[in-house]
Amino acid sequence: MKLLKWFSFRGKGDKSIARKQQFIAQKISRRYCFSAVSFFALQSVVALLGSLDLVIPDLPSPIPFEFGRAIHLGLADLWPLIGTMGMVFFFTTAELNREIYSPRLARWQYWIVMLFSVSIFGTLALRIGNGREFLEGMPIFYVGICLALALASYNLIRTLLTDKRNITPASATMTVGIIFLFLLLLPNTITYRNPITDEVTKFWVVHLWEEMAFELTSAGFIATFYVVSGLAPRAQVEKWLYLEASMAVVGGFYGTGHHYYWIGFPAVWLAVGSLVSVVEVIPVGMLAIMTYKGLKSVKVRSNREKLTLWLLLSSVFYHLTGASLLGLFITIPWVNLYMHGTYVTSGHAHLALFGSLGFVVLAGCYYILSRGSEPTLKGYKRGVLAVCLLNGGLITMASALLVAGFMETYFWRILGMDFMEVRLLINPYLIMRVLGGAMFTLGNLLLSWRIFKAWQTTKYKK
Ligand code: HEM
Ligand code: HEM
């Protein structure tokens, strides 16, 4: 039996996940993914209005810019989190080929994470917040998100322990990722008087969530998908997974040092932060090589897998460029001294948070919500068009932000020109960002619609 299971899941181009019975956890994961995609659609609309507000200051708006920005940043963290929760349940059951420990807990977890996320956005819209960038909702709501993550961690640990001998590296990596998401958010549920402690714990979410915990959950999904679509043999994928997981943990922990440069930490972090950040780039490079080799030797035929791959390839591209290489450049202490907090950071943030993480979560959500239906050729082409619009929009937005950031660095930080004069000089680039944002929003709505259609078609399928 065990041997049979091995072959049913381990072969090259293994389609068994797609064909197998649907577990309850996999049905539940659809809710998470559906909500994540809906929040993503909302985020672009909010952000587009915000970016317009920056270039047309008297634009009538129901919410002041700072609260709109806070909602935008809250969404930027929370929709990938909700999508990731769904992906982890789906791919853990697929990897282990059995049900999770408690589907009921997974259902509760969904309502809890939704309740507290909506509470964060709702109260921010009512202008109630704490001003702590990225975590601007009231602290009590983050207790709720923590509770959801604690339930997920417990459920996944119990799932793995039910049959210890059959734990796969991908399922273990995803579980560890979820545990880290919980542990890193936990210190952020209380408030600190000491501003250094406050900043550091904030970066455990802003940086460590993205570059360590999400890195692990995404790696588990990528590994499973590469095996299923036949892009790489399991042995090779698992080798990469071990390396990626260990480097994400080591690189993530010490690499966070690049956020400690100017907040009152000892100077040794300038060296630790910059040197260890190099480690973060290695597994991404390996993933790119593995993907390149896979694409050269295998032809993916299913339209559903091809569209997932378009989204994944976009993610690999930005992971390597906008996140890793650009991140490494702004990590150099002499560069960071001048560029810190300029629009270059915003360019990197969009390329990394959406480009790298957002695309991977969308790939997972699309794959899960379209399970059991192949898109028509027309549907597939529209999906590809949506991905192109998202890419075109993101590249336009990020290029405009990078130029604006370099100008800020030179005119404001180096030449010492007046802030407002510089602000006028960069205005054309902020207008260009609005145009990029419009293209991005169009791609977003088109893709969300495609995913919605896939969800509708597969809604009642067993
Ligand atoms: C998927 C991976 C990544 C994500 C999602 C990500 C996301 C972000 C975000 C959202 C910020 C803005 C933080 C803020 O406004 O305070 C930021 C800043 C920063 N990131 Fe990343 N990042 C990633 C990878 C990297 C890597 C690999 C490096 C370095 C090798 C890096 C270096 C930096 C630095 C130095 C800053 C601070 C810039 C400043 O001082 O203003 N990032 N990142
Ligand atoms: C229509 C698309 C989007 C537009 C027009 C847009 C616009 C904006 C604006 C106006 C800000 C305020 C600060 C600034 O001026 O840069 C901002 C910040 C930010 N956005 Fe977006 N955004 C978009 C999509 C996204 C997506 C999809 C994500 C991630 C999932 C994201 C993540 C962020 C982050 C992390 C920051 C903080 C950057 C920093 O540290 O300075 N944005 N965005």
Tab-separated table of N, CA, C and O in Angstrom, residues 169-237:
chain	number	residue	atom	x	y	z
A	169	PRO	N	9.104	16.352	2.910
A	169	PRO	CA	9.788	17.633	3.166
A	169	PRO	C	8.894	18.838	2.883
A	169	PRO	O	8.921	19.816	3.617
A	170	ALA	N	8.078	18.754	1.816
A	170	ALA	CA	7.243	19.925	1.482
A	170	ALA	C	6.207	20.186	2.571
A	170	ALA	O	5.984	21.335	2.973
A	171	SER	N	5.578	19.101	3.087
A	171	SER	CA	4.548	19.329	4.119
A	171	SER	C	5.195	19.860	5.396
A	171	SER	O	4.644	20.741	6.062
A	172	ALA	N	6.388	19.355	5.732
A	172	ALA	CA	7.073	19.834	6.945
A	172	ALA	C	7.467	21.302	6.780
A	172	ALA	O	7.299	22.116	7.695
A	173	THR	N	7.980	21.652	5.592
A	173	THR	CA	8.413	23.042	5.354
A	173	THR	C	7.235	24.004	5.492
A	173	THR	O	7.353	25.069	6.110
A	174	MET	N	6.090	23.609	4.918
A	174	MET	CA	4.924	24.503	5.000
A	174	MET	C	4.453	24.667	6.450
A	174	MET	O	4.111	25.767	6.885
A	175	THR	N	4.492	23.552	7.213
A	175	THR	CA	4.070	23.639	8.620
A	175	THR	C	4.994	24.570	9.396
A	175	THR	O	4.538	25.427	10.165
A	176	VAL	N	6.310	24.414	9.184
A	176	VAL	CA	7.264	25.280	9.892
A	176	VAL	C	7.007	26.746	9.515
A	176	VAL	O	7.049	27.642	10.364
A	177	GLY	N	6.692	26.980	8.239
A	177	GLY	CA	6.396	28.348	7.785
A	177	GLY	C	5.225	28.935	8.569
A	177	GLY	O	5.278	30.073	9.038
A	178	ILE	N	4.163	28.145	8.730
A	178	ILE	CA	2.976	28.646	9.450
A	178	ILE	C	3.323	28.899	10.932
A	178	ILE	O	2.914	29.908	11.524
A	179	ILE	N	4.130	28.003	11.519
A	179	ILE	CA	4.507	28.207	12.936
A	179	ILE	C	5.287	29.512	13.082
A	179	ILE	O	5.066	30.300	14.006
A	180	PHE	N	6.180	29.776	12.123
A	180	PHE	CA	6.950	31.032	12.186
A	180	PHE	C	6.021	32.249	12.040
A	180	PHE	O	6.216	33.264	12.707
A	181	LEU	N	5.023	32.130	11.160
A	181	LEU	CA	4.092	33.264	10.997
A	181	LEU	C	3.452	33.583	12.344
A	181	LEU	O	3.314	34.739	12.742
A	182	PHE	N	3.098	32.526	13.067
A	182	PHE	CA	2.469	32.708	14.382
A	182	PHE	C	3.459	33.321	15.386
A	182	PHE	O	3.179	34.343	16.018
A	183	LEU	N	4.644	32.710	15.500
A	183	LEU	CA	5.612	33.152	16.515
A	183	LEU	C	6.074	34.594	16.283
A	183	LEU	O	6.328	35.341	17.226
A	184	LEU	N	6.183	34.981	14.993
A	184	LEU	CA	6.703	36.322	14.704
A	184	LEU	C	5.646	37.407	14.903
A	184	LEU	O	5.977	38.554	15.189
A	185	LEU	N	4.383	37.018	14.758
A	185	LEU	CA	3.326	38.021	14.977
A	185	LEU	C	3.045	38.198	16.472
A	185	LEU	O	2.691	39.287	16.923
A	186	LEU	N	3.242	37.117	17.221
A	186	LEU	CA	2.893	37.119	18.658
A	186	LEU	C	3.445	38.337	19.423
A	186	LEU	O	2.683	39.021	20.119
A	187	PRO	N	4.744	38.672	19.298
A	187	PRO	CA	5.241	39.839	20.062
A	187	PRO	C	4.618	41.158	19.603
A	187	PRO	O	4.765	42.166	20.286
A	188	ASN	N	3.942	41.143	18.468
A	188	ASN	CA	3.327	42.373	17.972
A	188	ASN	C	1.909	42.581	18.491
A	188	ASN	O	1.231	43.522	18.087
A	189	THR	N	1.471	41.690	19.376
A	189	THR	CA	0.120	41.854	19.914
A	189	THR	C	0.145	42.729	21.172
A	189	THR	O	-0.887	43.052	21.732
A	190	ILE	N	1.361	43.047	21.646
A	190	ILE	CA	1.439	43.968	22.780
A	190	ILE	C	2.164	45.247	22.346
A	190	ILE	O	2.867	45.244	21.336
A	191	THR	N	1.996	46.308	23.133
A	191	THR	CA	2.648	47.565	22.751
A	191	THR	C	3.874	47.789	23.640
A	191	THR	O	3.932	47.323	24.781
A	192	TYR	N	4.870	48.466	23.081
A	192	TYR	CA	6.124	48.681	23.821
A	192	TYR	C	6.372	50.173	23.988
A	192	TYR	O	6.103	50.958	23.085
A	193	ARG	N	6.913	50.514	25.165
A	193	ARG	CA	7.261	51.925	25.377
A	193	ARG	C	8.567	52.251	24.674
A	193	ARG	O	8.790	53.345	24.200
A	194	ASN	N	9.479	51.239	24.647
A	194	ASN	CA	10.795	51.461	24.059
A	194	ASN	C	10.674	51.460	22.525
A	194	ASN	O	10.274	50.459	21.925
A	195	PRO	N	11.032	52.600	21.875
A	195	PRO	CA	10.823	52.661	20.409
A	195	PRO	C	11.672	51.662	19.637
A	195	PRO	O	11.286	51.211	18.558
A	196	ILE	N	12.837	51.288	20.194
A	196	ILE	CA	13.698	50.327	19.467
A	196	ILE	C	13.025	48.953	19.463
A	196	ILE	O	12.922	48.293	18.426
A	197	THR	N	12.547	48.533	20.636
A	197	THR	CA	11.851	47.233	20.721
A	197	THR	C	10.652	47.240	19.765
A	197	THR	O	10.386	46.252	19.061
A	198	ASP	N	9.956	48.360	19.737
A	198	ASP	CA	8.774	48.472	18.894
A	198	ASP	C	9.129	48.296	17.410
A	198	ASP	O	8.483	47.537	16.684
A	199	GLU	N	10.212	48.983	16.980
A	199	GLU	CA	10.637	48.899	15.577
A	199	GLU	C	11.076	47.483	15.225
A	199	GLU	O	10.728	46.947	14.177
A	200	VAL	N	11.880	46.882	16.154
A	200	VAL	CA	12.429	45.551	15.864
A	200	VAL	C	11.300	44.530	15.712
A	200	VAL	O	11.279	43.764	14.738
A	201	THR	N	10.366	44.536	16.647
A	201	THR	CA	9.289	43.535	16.558
A	201	THR	C	8.436	43.777	15.302
A	201	THR	O	7.962	42.825	14.690
A	202	LYS	N	8.309	45.038	14.923
A	202	LYS	CA	7.542	45.333	13.698
A	202	LYS	C	8.231	44.673	12.489
A	202	LYS	O	7.575	44.079	11.641
A	203	PHE	N	9.562	44.754	12.457
A	203	PHE	CA	10.272	44.181	11.302
A	203	PHE	C	10.253	42.656	11.299
A	203	PHE	O	10.542	42.033	10.293
A	204	TRP	N	9.921	42.065	12.452
A	204	TRP	CA	9.773	40.606	12.435
A	204	TRP	C	8.577	40.222	11.568
A	204	TRP	O	8.525	39.129	11.031
A	205	VAL	N	7.607	41.143	11.455
A	205	VAL	CA	6.500	40.874	10.534
A	205	VAL	C	6.869	41.398	9.137
A	205	VAL	O	6.850	40.662	8.168
A	206	VAL	N	7.241	42.694	9.066
A	206	VAL	CA	7.498	43.285	7.750
A	206	VAL	C	8.583	42.494	7.013
A	206	VAL	O	8.462	42.195	5.832
A	207	HIS	N	9.657	42.148	7.704
A	207	HIS	CA	10.731	41.442	7.011
A	207	HIS	C	10.651	39.924	7.184
A	207	HIS	O	10.652	39.190	6.204
A	208	LEU	N	10.571	39.465	8.433
A	208	LEU	CA	10.695	38.014	8.638
A	208	LEU	C	9.480	37.224	8.146
A	208	LEU	O	9.625	36.080	7.722
A	209	TRP	N	8.317	37.803	8.207
A	209	TRP	CA	7.159	37.112	7.614
A	209	TRP	C	7.448	36.858	6.151
A	209	TRP	O	7.300	35.749	5.665
A	210	GLU	N	7.884	37.944	5.454
A	210	GLU	CA	8.050	37.830	4.002
A	210	GLU	C	9.249	36.961	3.633
A	210	GLU	O	9.162	36.112	2.774
A	211	GLU	N	10.376	37.225	4.295
A	211	GLU	CA	11.603	36.601	3.799
A	211	GLU	C	11.950	35.295	4.488
A	211	GLU	O	12.946	34.677	4.167
A	212	MET	N	11.159	34.909	5.472
A	212	MET	CA	11.422	33.615	6.079
A	212	MET	C	10.153	32.756	6.059
A	212	MET	O	10.104	31.725	5.402
A	213	ALA	N	9.109	33.200	6.778
A	213	ALA	CA	7.935	32.350	6.926
A	213	ALA	C	7.209	32.112	5.588
A	213	ALA	O	6.965	30.962	5.203
A	214	PHE	N	6.903	33.190	4.870
A	214	PHE	CA	6.217	33.021	3.569
A	214	PHE	C	7.125	32.319	2.567
A	214	PHE	O	6.665	31.649	1.651
A	215	GLU	N	8.423	32.540	2.738
A	215	GLU	CA	9.399	31.886	1.867
A	215	GLU	C	9.246	30.362	2.008
A	215	GLU	O	9.281	29.620	1.033
A	216	LEU	N	9.041	29.903	3.255
A	216	LEU	CA	8.903	28.465	3.511
A	216	LEU	C	7.578	27.931	2.963
A	216	LEU	O	7.542	26.877	2.317
A	217	THR	N	6.483	28.664	3.230
A	217	THR	CA	5.181	28.158	2.747
A	217	THR	C	5.161	28.146	1.212
A	217	THR	O	4.696	27.189	0.604
A	218	SER	N	5.741	29.205	0.599
A	218	SER	CA	5.744	29.254	-0.874
A	218	SER	C	6.624	28.150	-1.447
A	218	SER	O	6.283	27.540	-2.463
A	219	ALA	N	7.759	27.898	-0.784
A	219	ALA	CA	8.676	26.864	-1.285
A	219	ALA	C	7.976	25.501	-1.285
A	219	ALA	O	8.140	24.713	-2.224
A	220	GLY	N	7.185	25.229	-0.254
A	220	GLY	CA	6.449	23.951	-0.181
A	220	GLY	C	5.498	23.835	-1.364
A	220	GLY	O	5.410	22.789	-2.013
A	221	PHE	N	4.800	24.915	-1.673
A	221	PHE	CA	3.853	24.894	-2.800
A	221	PHE	C	4.609	24.722	-4.121
A	221	PHE	O	4.241	23.884	-4.960
A	222	ILE	N	5.686	25.509	-4.295
A	222	ILE	CA	6.440	25.434	-5.556
A	222	ILE	C	6.952	24.006	-5.765
A	222	ILE	O	6.832	23.429	-6.847
A	223	ALA	N	7.497	23.418	-4.684
A	223	ALA	CA	8.036	22.057	-4.785
A	223	ALA	C	6.942	21.090	-5.233
A	223	ALA	O	7.129	20.300	-6.166
A	224	THR	N	5.774	21.171	-4.588
A	224	THR	CA	4.687	20.253	-4.950
A	224	THR	C	4.269	20.478	-6.405
A	224	THR	O	4.105	19.526	-7.165
A	225	PHE	N	4.133	21.742	-6.796
A	225	PHE	CA	3.677	22.028	-8.155
A	225	PHE	C	4.691	21.543	-9.198
A	225	PHE	O	4.309	20.985	-10.235
A	226	TYR	N	5.969	21.739	-8.930
A	226	TYR	CA	6.983	21.319	-9.904
A	226	TYR	C	6.953	19.807	-10.112
A	226	TYR	O	7.146	19.326	-11.218
A	227	VAL	N	6.697	19.068	-9.029
A	227	VAL	CA	6.639	17.608	-9.162
A	227	VAL	C	5.386	17.219	-9.948
A	227	VAL	O	5.433	16.434	-10.895
A	228	VAL	N	4.250	17.820	-9.566
A	228	VAL	CA	2.984	17.476	-10.211
A	228	VAL	C	3.007	17.791	-11.708
A	228	VAL	O	2.555	17.002	-12.532
A	229	SER	N	3.567	18.961	-12.066
A	229	SER	CA	3.534	19.337	-13.474
A	229	SER	C	4.696	18.715	-14.250
A	229	SER	O	4.806	18.907	-15.450
A	230	GLY	N	5.563	17.981	-13.537
A	230	GLY	CA	6.672	17.295	-14.200
A	230	GLY	C	7.818	18.223	-14.564
A	230	GLY	O	8.713	17.859	-15.325
A	231	LEU	N	7.817	19.434	-13.996
A	231	LEU	CA	8.876	20.388	-14.338
A	231	LEU	C	10.238	19.970	-13.801
A	231	LEU	O	11.276	20.334	-14.345
A	232	ALA	N	10.228	19.237	-12.696
A	232	ALA	CA	11.504	18.769	-12.135
A	232	ALA	C	11.254	17.479	-11.370
A	232	ALA	O	10.169	17.301	-10.798
A	233	PRO	N	12.256	16.565	-11.375
A	233	PRO	CA	12.063	15.319	-10.627
A	233	PRO	C	12.037	15.597	-9.123
A	233	PRO	O	12.667	16.546	-8.650
A	234	ARG	N	11.299	14.762	-8.397
A	234	ARG	CA	11.133	14.997	-6.963
A	234	ARG	C	12.461	15.086	-6.226
A	234	ARG	O	12.650	15.939	-5.352
A	235	ALA	N	13.411	14.221	-6.592
A	235	ALA	CA	14.691	14.210	-5.874
A	235	ALA	C	15.374	15.577	-5.976
A	235	ALA	O	15.868	16.120	-4.979
A	236	GLN	N	15.340	16.140	-7.189
A	236	GLN	CA	15.984	17.441	-7.389
A	236	GLN	C	15.237	18.550	-6.631
A	236	GLN	O	15.845	19.396	-5.986
A	237	VAL	N	13.910	18.479	-6.694
A	237	VAL	CA	13.100	19.492	-6.009
A	237	VAL	C	13.365	19.433	-4.500
A	237	VAL	O	13.500	20.455	-3.832
